[in-house]
Coordinates of C-alpha atoms and ligand atoms in Angstrom, one line a residue:
M206 CA 17.6 22.1 20.1
S207 CA 14.2 20.8 21.5
K208 CA 12.6 18.1 19.2
V209 CA 9.8 15.6 19.8
I210 CA 10.0 12.4 17.5
T211 CA 8.0 9.3 17.3
L212 CA 10.1 6.7 16.8
L213 CA 8.8 3.3 15.0
G214 CA 10.7 0.1 15.9
S215 CA 12.2 1.5 18.8
T216 CA 13.6 -2.1 20.1
G217 CA 15.4 -2.6 17.5
S218 CA 19.1 -2.1 16.3
I219 CA 18.3 1.5 14.5
G220 CA 15.9 1.9 17.2
T221 CA 18.2 1.8 20.3
Q222 CA 20.6 3.8 18.6
S223 CA 18.3 6.5 18.1
L224 CA 17.2 6.3 21.7
D225 CA 21.2 7.0 21.9
V226 CA 20.9 9.8 20.0
C227 CA 17.7 11.4 21.7
R228 CA 19.5 10.8 24.9
M229 CA 22.7 12.6 24.3
H230 CA 20.5 15.7 23.0
G231 CA 17.6 15.5 25.5
Y232 CA 14.8 15.0 22.4
E233 CA 11.6 14.4 23.8
V234 CA 10.2 10.7 22.5
F235 CA 6.2 11.4 22.0
G236 CA 5.8 7.6 20.9
L237 CA 7.0 4.4 20.8
S238 CA 6.5 0.9 18.8
A239 CA 7.5 -2.6 18.7
N240 CA 6.4 -6.1 17.8
S241 CA 6.8 -8.2 20.8
S242 CA 9.7 -7.1 22.7
V243 CA 7.9 -5.9 26.2
D244 CA 11.1 -6.1 28.6
K245 CA 12.9 -3.8 26.1
L246 CA 9.7 -1.6 25.6
L247 CA 9.1 -1.3 29.7
A248 CA 12.8 -0.2 30.1
Q249 CA 12.7 2.9 27.3
I250 CA 8.9 3.3 28.4
A251 CA 10.9 4.1 32.1
E252 CA 13.4 6.4 30.9
F253 CA 11.9 8.2 27.7
H254 CA 8.2 8.6 29.3
P255 CA 6.7 8.4 25.8
K256 CA 2.7 9.2 25.9
Y257 CA 1.9 6.4 23.2
V258 CA 3.2 3.2 22.9
A259 CA 2.0 0.8 20.0
V260 CA 2.6 -3.2 19.8
T261 CA 1.8 -4.9 16.8
D262 CA 2.1 -8.4 18.2
P263 CA -1.3 -9.0 20.3
A264 CA 0.0 -11.3 23.4
A265 CA 2.8 -8.8 23.4
F266 CA 0.3 -6.2 23.7
E267 CA -1.6 -7.9 26.4
K268 CA 1.2 -8.7 28.2
L269 CA 2.6 -4.6 28.5
S270 CA -1.1 -3.9 29.1
A271 CA -0.8 -5.9 32.5
A272 CA 2.8 -4.8 33.1
L273 CA 1.7 -1.0 32.9
A274 CA -1.7 -1.7 34.9
G275 CA -2.1 1.1 37.7
Q276 CA 1.4 3.0 37.2
A277 CA 0.9 6.9 37.4
N278 CA 1.7 8.8 34.1
A279 CA 1.8 5.5 32.2
P280 CA 1.8 6.0 28.0
K281 CA -1.5 5.1 26.1
L282 CA -1.2 2.1 24.4
L283 CA -2.4 1.2 20.6
K284 CA -2.7 -2.4 19.3
G285 CA -1.6 -3.6 16.0
A286 CA -1.3 -2.5 13.0
D287 CA -3.7 0.1 13.0
G288 CA -2.4 1.3 16.5
L289 CA 1.1 1.4 14.9
R290 CA -0.5 3.9 11.6
E291 CA -2.5 5.9 14.0
L292 CA 0.5 6.5 16.2
A293 CA 2.8 7.5 12.9
T294 CA -0.5 10.2 12.4
M295 CA -0.4 11.7 15.9
D296 CA 0.3 15.3 16.0
G297 CA 2.6 15.3 19.2
A298 CA 6.0 14.5 17.5
G299 CA 7.3 16.8 14.7
T300 CA 9.6 14.1 13.3
V301 CA 8.4 10.2 12.6
L302 CA 11.4 7.9 12.6
N303 CA 10.3 4.5 11.0
A304 CA 12.7 1.7 12.0
V305 CA 10.3 -0.7 11.7
V306 CA 12.3 -3.7 9.5
G307 CA 10.3 -5.1 6.3
I308 CA 6.9 -4.0 4.5
A309 CA 5.5 -3.9 8.2
G310 CA 6.6 -0.5 7.9
L311 CA 5.1 0.9 4.7
D312 CA 1.6 1.9 6.1
A313 CA 3.0 4.0 9.0
S314 CA 5.4 6.0 6.5
L315 CA 2.9 6.9 4.3
A316 CA 0.6 7.5 7.3
A317 CA 3.2 9.9 8.8
I318 CA 3.6 11.8 5.7
E319 CA 0.1 12.2 5.0
S320 CA -0.2 13.9 8.0
G321 CA 2.3 15.7 7.3
H322 CA 5.6 14.8 9.4
D323 CA 8.5 15.0 8.2
L324 CA 9.6 11.1 7.9
A325 CA 13.7 10.1 9.0
L326 CA 13.5 6.6 7.3
A327 CA 15.4 3.4 8.0
N328 CA 12.8 1.5 6.7
K329 CA 13.9 1.1 3.2
E330 CA 11.1 -1.7 2.6
S331 CA 8.9 1.3 2.4
L332 CA 10.5 3.1 -0.7
V333 CA 11.3 -0.5 -2.3
T334 CA 7.5 -1.2 -2.4
G335 CA 5.8 1.9 -2.6
G336 CA 8.1 3.8 -4.1
H337 CA 5.9 6.1 -6.0
L338 CA 3.5 6.1 -3.3
V339 CA 5.6 7.4 -0.8
T340 CA 7.3 9.8 -3.0
D341 CA 4.0 11.0 -4.1
A342 CA 3.0 11.9 -0.6
V343 CA 6.0 13.5 0.1
R344 CA 5.6 16.4 -2.9
K345 CA 1.8 16.1 -1.9
N346 CA 2.4 17.1 1.6
G347 CA 5.4 19.2 1.3
V348 CA 7.2 17.2 4.0
H349 CA 11.0 16.3 4.1
L350 CA 12.0 12.7 3.7
L351 CA 15.5 12.3 5.3
P352 CA 17.6 9.0 4.4
V353 CA 18.7 7.1 7.6
D354 CA 20.3 4.6 5.8
S355 CA 24.1 5.2 5.6
E356 CA 24.4 5.2 1.9
H357 CA 21.2 7.1 1.3
S358 CA 22.3 9.6 4.1
A359 CA 25.9 9.8 2.7
I360 CA 24.4 10.6 -1.0
F361 CA 22.3 13.2 0.8
Q362 CA 24.9 14.7 2.6
C363 CA 27.1 15.2 -0.8
L364 CA 24.0 16.5 -2.2
Q365 CA 23.7 19.5 0.1
D366 CA 25.0 22.5 -2.6
Q367 CA 21.8 22.6 -4.3
H368 CA 23.9 24.3 -7.5
S369 CA 26.5 21.1 -7.6
A370 CA 23.1 19.1 -6.9
K371 CA 21.4 19.8 -10.1
T372 CA 24.0 18.2 -12.2
L373 CA 24.2 14.7 -10.5
E374 CA 25.5 12.3 -13.1
K375 CA 26.2 9.5 -11.2
I376 CA 25.9 7.9 -8.1
L377 CA 28.5 5.6 -6.3
L378 CA 26.9 3.4 -3.9
T379 CA 29.2 1.7 -1.6
A380 CA 28.7 -1.7 -0.4
S381 CA 31.1 -4.1 2.1
G382 CA 30.5 -7.4 0.4
G383 CA 29.6 -8.6 3.4
P384 CA 30.6 -11.8 5.0
F385 CA 31.0 -13.7 1.9
Y386 CA 32.5 -11.1 -0.7
G387 CA 34.8 -13.1 -3.4
M388 CA 33.3 -16.5 -2.6
T389 CA 31.9 -18.6 -5.9
T390 CA 28.6 -20.4 -6.4
E391 CA 30.1 -23.5 -4.5
E392 CA 31.4 -21.9 -1.6
L393 CA 28.3 -20.5 -0.9
R394 CA 25.8 -23.6 -0.9
G395 CA 26.7 -24.9 2.5
K396 CA 26.7 -21.5 4.5
T397 CA 24.8 -21.5 7.5
K398 CA 22.6 -19.0 9.4
A399 CA 25.6 -18.8 12.1
D400 CA 28.3 -18.0 9.2
A401 CA 25.4 -15.5 7.5
L402 CA 25.0 -13.7 10.6
K403 CA 28.7 -12.4 11.2
H404 CA 28.9 -9.1 9.3
P405 CA 32.7 -7.8 9.2
N406 CA 31.7 -3.8 9.7
W407 CA 28.0 -3.7 11.2
N408 CA 26.0 -4.8 14.1
M409 CA 22.7 -4.6 12.9
G410 CA 18.8 -6.8 13.1
A411 CA 18.8 -10.7 11.8
K412 CA 17.2 -10.0 8.5
I413 CA 19.3 -6.9 7.3
T414 CA 22.4 -8.8 8.4
I415 CA 21.4 -12.2 6.4
D416 CA 20.2 -9.6 3.5
S417 CA 24.0 -8.0 3.3
A418 CA 25.5 -11.7 3.2
T419 CA 23.1 -12.3 0.0
L420 CA 23.7 -8.7 -1.3
M421 CA 20.0 -8.4 -1.2
N422 CA 20.8 -5.5 1.1
K423 CA 22.4 -3.8 -1.8
G424 CA 19.8 -4.5 -4.2
L425 CA 17.0 -2.8 -2.1
E426 CA 19.2 -0.2 -1.5
L427 CA 19.7 0.2 -5.1
I428 CA 15.8 0.9 -5.6
E429 CA 15.8 3.1 -2.2
A430 CA 18.3 5.3 -4.4
A431 CA 16.6 5.6 -7.5
W432 CA 13.5 6.4 -5.9
L433 CA 15.4 9.0 -3.3
F434 CA 17.5 10.7 -6.0
G435 CA 16.0 10.4 -9.3
L436 CA 18.6 8.5 -11.1
P437 CA 17.9 5.4 -13.4
E438 CA 19.7 1.8 -12.2
D439 CA 22.2 2.3 -14.9
K440 CA 23.6 5.7 -13.7
I441 CA 24.2 4.0 -10.1
Q442 CA 27.2 2.6 -9.9
I443 CA 27.7 -0.2 -7.1
V444 CA 31.5 -0.2 -5.5
V445 CA 32.4 -2.6 -2.9
Q446 CA 34.3 -0.9 -0.3
R447 CA 35.2 -3.5 2.0
E448 CA 36.2 -1.2 5.2
S449 CA 32.6 0.9 5.2
I450 CA 34.7 3.8 5.7
I451 CA 33.4 5.6 2.3
H452 CA 29.4 5.7 3.0
S453 CA 28.4 6.2 -0.9
A454 CA 29.7 9.1 -3.5
V455 CA 28.4 11.1 -6.2
Q456 CA 29.5 12.7 -9.4
F457 CA 28.1 15.7 -10.9
A458 CA 28.7 17.0 -14.5
D459 CA 32.3 18.1 -14.5
H460 CA 33.2 14.5 -13.4
S461 CA 34.2 15.7 -10.0
V462 CA 33.3 13.0 -7.5
I463 CA 32.5 13.7 -3.7
A464 CA 32.2 11.3 -0.7
Q465 CA 31.0 10.9 2.5
L466 CA 33.4 8.9 4.9
G467 CA 33.2 8.2 8.5
V468 CA 33.3 5.4 10.8
P469 CA 30.9 2.8 10.7
D470 CA 28.2 4.0 13.2
M471 CA 24.7 4.5 12.5
R472 CA 24.5 7.1 14.9
I473 CA 26.1 9.8 12.5
P474 CA 23.4 9.0 9.9
I475 CA 20.6 8.9 12.5
Q476 CA 21.6 11.8 14.0
Y477 CA 21.9 13.7 10.6
A478 CA 18.4 12.6 9.9
L479 CA 17.2 14.4 13.2
T480 CA 19.2 17.4 13.2
W481 CA 19.1 18.4 9.1
P482 CA 20.3 20.7 7.9
E483 CA 21.8 21.3 11.0
R484 CA 25.0 19.5 12.4
L485 CA 25.7 18.5 16.2
P486 CA 28.6 17.0 18.1
S487 CA 28.3 13.5 17.9
P488 CA 29.9 10.4 20.8
V489 CA 30.3 8.7 17.4
P490 CA 34.5 8.7 17.3
E491 CA 36.2 10.3 14.7
L492 CA 37.9 8.8 12.2
D493 CA 41.6 7.9 12.6
F494 CA 43.3 9.3 8.9
A495 CA 46.9 8.1 10.6
A496 CA 45.5 4.8 11.3
L497 CA 43.8 4.3 7.8
T498 CA 46.6 2.0 5.9
H499 CA 44.3 1.6 2.9
L500 CA 41.0 1.6 1.5
S501 CA 40.1 -1.3 -0.8
I502 CA 37.9 -0.7 -3.5
G503 CA 36.0 -3.8 -5.5
T504 CA 33.1 -4.8 -7.6
A505 CA 30.0 -6.6 -6.6
D506 CA 29.5 -10.1 -8.4
D507 CA 25.5 -10.1 -9.4
E508 CA 26.4 -13.2 -11.4
T509 CA 27.2 -15.3 -8.0
F510 CA 24.7 -13.1 -5.7
R511 CA 21.4 -13.5 -7.5
C512 CA 19.3 -11.3 -5.1
L513 CA 21.2 -8.4 -6.4
K514 CA 20.8 -9.1 -10.0
A515 CA 16.9 -9.8 -9.2
C516 CA 17.1 -6.3 -7.8
K517 CA 18.5 -5.3 -11.5
K518 CA 15.8 -6.9 -13.3
A519 CA 13.4 -5.6 -11.1
I520 CA 13.9 -2.0 -10.9
R521 CA 14.3 -2.2 -15.2
K522 CA 10.7 -4.0 -14.6
G523 CA 9.8 -1.7 -12.6
G524 CA 5.7 -1.4 -11.2
L525 CA 5.5 -3.8 -8.7
A526 CA 8.6 -6.2 -9.3
P527 CA 10.7 -4.4 -6.3
C528 CA 7.5 -5.0 -4.1
A529 CA 7.4 -8.9 -5.8
A530 CA 11.5 -9.1 -4.8
N531 CA 11.1 -7.8 -1.4
G532 CA 8.3 -10.1 -0.4
A533 CA 9.7 -13.1 -1.9
N534 CA 12.9 -11.6 0.0
E535 CA 11.2 -11.9 3.5
A536 CA 9.2 -14.6 3.4
A537 CA 12.7 -16.4 2.4
V538 CA 14.7 -15.3 5.0
A539 CA 12.8 -16.0 7.5
H540 CA 12.8 -19.8 6.4
F541 CA 16.5 -19.5 6.3
L542 CA 16.7 -18.1 9.5
R543 CA 14.8 -20.9 10.9
D544 CA 17.3 -23.2 9.0
E545 CA 14.2 -24.7 6.8
I546 CA 16.1 -23.5 3.4
G547 CA 19.7 -23.1 2.2
F548 CA 21.8 -20.4 1.7
L549 CA 21.3 -20.1 -2.0
D550 CA 17.5 -20.8 -2.2
I551 CA 17.4 -17.1 -1.0
G552 CA 18.4 -15.7 -4.5
R553 CA 16.6 -18.8 -6.5
L554 CA 13.4 -17.9 -5.0
V555 CA 13.7 -13.8 -5.3
E556 CA 14.9 -14.4 -9.2
G557 CA 12.0 -16.8 -9.5
I558 CA 9.1 -14.5 -8.4
V559 CA 10.8 -11.4 -10.5
D560 CA 10.8 -13.7 -13.7
S561 CA 7.4 -14.8 -13.0
D562 CA 5.6 -11.7 -14.4
T563 CA 5.9 -8.5 -16.1
F564 CA 5.0 -7.0 -12.7
G565 CA 4.7 -3.5 -15.2
G566 CA 2.4 -0.5 -14.5
D567 CA 0.9 1.6 -11.8
Y568 CA -0.1 0.5 -8.3
T569 CA -2.2 1.2 -5.2
L570 CA -1.7 0.5 -1.5
A571 CA -4.0 -2.3 -1.9
D572 CA -2.0 -3.8 -5.0
V573 CA 1.1 -3.5 -2.8
H574 CA -0.3 -5.6 -0.1
E575 CA -1.7 -7.9 -2.6
C576 CA 1.9 -8.5 -4.5
D577 CA 3.6 -8.8 -1.2
R578 CA 1.1 -11.9 -0.4
M579 CA 1.2 -13.2 -3.5
A580 CA 5.2 -12.9 -3.4
R581 CA 5.3 -15.0 -0.3
A582 CA 2.7 -17.8 -1.6
Y583 CA 5.1 -18.0 -4.4
V584 CA 7.6 -19.1 -2.0
E585 CA 5.6 -21.3 -0.1
A586 CA 4.9 -23.3 -3.5
H587 CA 8.7 -23.4 -4.3
I588 CA 10.9 -23.7 -1.2
Ligands
NDP815 P1 15.7 -5.2 13.9 O1 14.9 -6.6 13.5 O2 17.0 -5.1 14.9 O3 14.0 -4.3 14.5 C1 13.0 -4.0 13.9 C2 12.3 -3.3 14.7 O4 11.2 -3.4 14.1 C3 12.0 -3.8 16.0 O5 11.8 -2.7 17.3 C4 11.0 -5.0 16.1 O6 10.3 -5.4 17.5 C5 9.7 -3.9 15.2 N1 8.9 -5.0 14.3 C6 9.5 -6.1 13.9 N2 8.6 -6.9 12.8 C7 7.4 -5.9 13.4 C8 6.4 -5.9 12.9 N3 5.4 -6.8 11.9 N4 5.4 -4.9 13.2 C9 5.6 -3.5 13.5 N5 7.0 -3.7 14.0 C10 8.0 -4.7 13.9 O7 15.4 -4.6 12.5 P2 17.0 -2.9 12.3 O8 17.1 -2.2 13.4 O9 18.3 -3.6 12.0 O10 16.5 -2.5 10.8 C11 15.2 -1.6 11.0 C12 15.4 -1.2 9.8 O11 16.1 -0.5 9.0 C13 15.2 -2.0 8.2 O12 14.1 -1.7 7.5 C14 16.7 -2.4 7.9 O13 17.0 -2.7 6.8 C15 17.1 -0.3 8.3 N6 18.3 -0.4 8.6 C16 19.1 -0.7 9.2 C17 20.4 -1.0 9.7 C18 21.0 -1.1 10.8 O14 22.6 -1.0 11.1 N7 20.6 -2.3 11.7 C19 21.4 0.1 8.5 C20 20.5 1.0 7.5 C21 19.0 0.7 7.1 P3 10.5 -6.3 18.1 O15 11.8 -5.9 18.9 O16 9.6 -6.4 19.0 O17 10.3 -7.2 17.3
MG816 MG1 22.6 0.4 3.9

């Protein structure tokens, strides 16, 4: 099946796994983007021959321009956040896969949708910060929003039977629990960056790996699920599934529960977002039920893991509260990754911003960016 995609955030964990899927199925790559990983971009350009490449970091843009100077068939380069947004609007691709990390992906998500592209979305922060802008734009432009996040892909897969989907009653959003599952606040206090970067089941970018350790990732995913599937927070139950084999489940009106299972490998949800509604063979190994001795189930402790508590409060407040929680988290995680704050400070700062205002009401894209700036300033003032 021929397909042309633009891949935003191509040098990251999801980006490189997306290129594995493109390589496997011979998909054409129209556009690529990264922030500063010039060497990785050069290798990707040599293999996939994109027509356009966007680079957001100015120094990296200059370095890539110099490296490509004089090369025949070199891609056209686009610069900065404007370049990233422009790439997302370009006609050459049918689907835009957004694998940028953080709110830096929001404008490109909206640009892709508003220019009539289907959006395969890994960048959960787009829905967390601008949920109603994204979902309104999808409705208005009649495009498809295809989840890449493994849990949301699982839920989407469980809802493919339209008759059952109409009676969706509850979502069971699974969580691995991260490296610190079962620990007390006292045990969490001294946890370092090195401890937090050791995820039991998934190999991911640094920011989402820290989010998995704090359970912020599950809070962001709760908000993401509410926007994608239209259920209130109290109809989305978080279930800890330590082995990351059950990727999520749904419950219908008759209390029948349907789950999606598979080995923990992001290439399954990435591929499904690109092939939907079809399924194609995958390089991912099959789930070996003979070797599967048990599947553990537990609950998420939002009293200890304050980021999850804060996200639940944020979604109940509505408006820009999730955006504020996200902005504070992005800033706090950046400090934690530079060893400037402790592990528990992340939850303190995220909960602090959510508790600091009512955040209610409607918002524009400019309001979202202003709220994000305010949340980052809050973190600087309270670290
Ligand atoms: P990575 O950090 O591995 O990659 C992020 C990508 O975004 C890189 O290409 C990076 O470029 C680029 N980027 C970073 N900052 C900016 C910026 N300011 N502007 C534009 N581009 C930027 O992240 P992941 O692949 O782990 O995650 C990407 C998204 O997917 C996140 O939203 C995450 O929550 C979501 N996700 C990830 C999963 C995973 O398994 N990794 C699972 C489910 C969801 P450069 O390399 O130059 O820094
Ligand atoms: Mg996930």
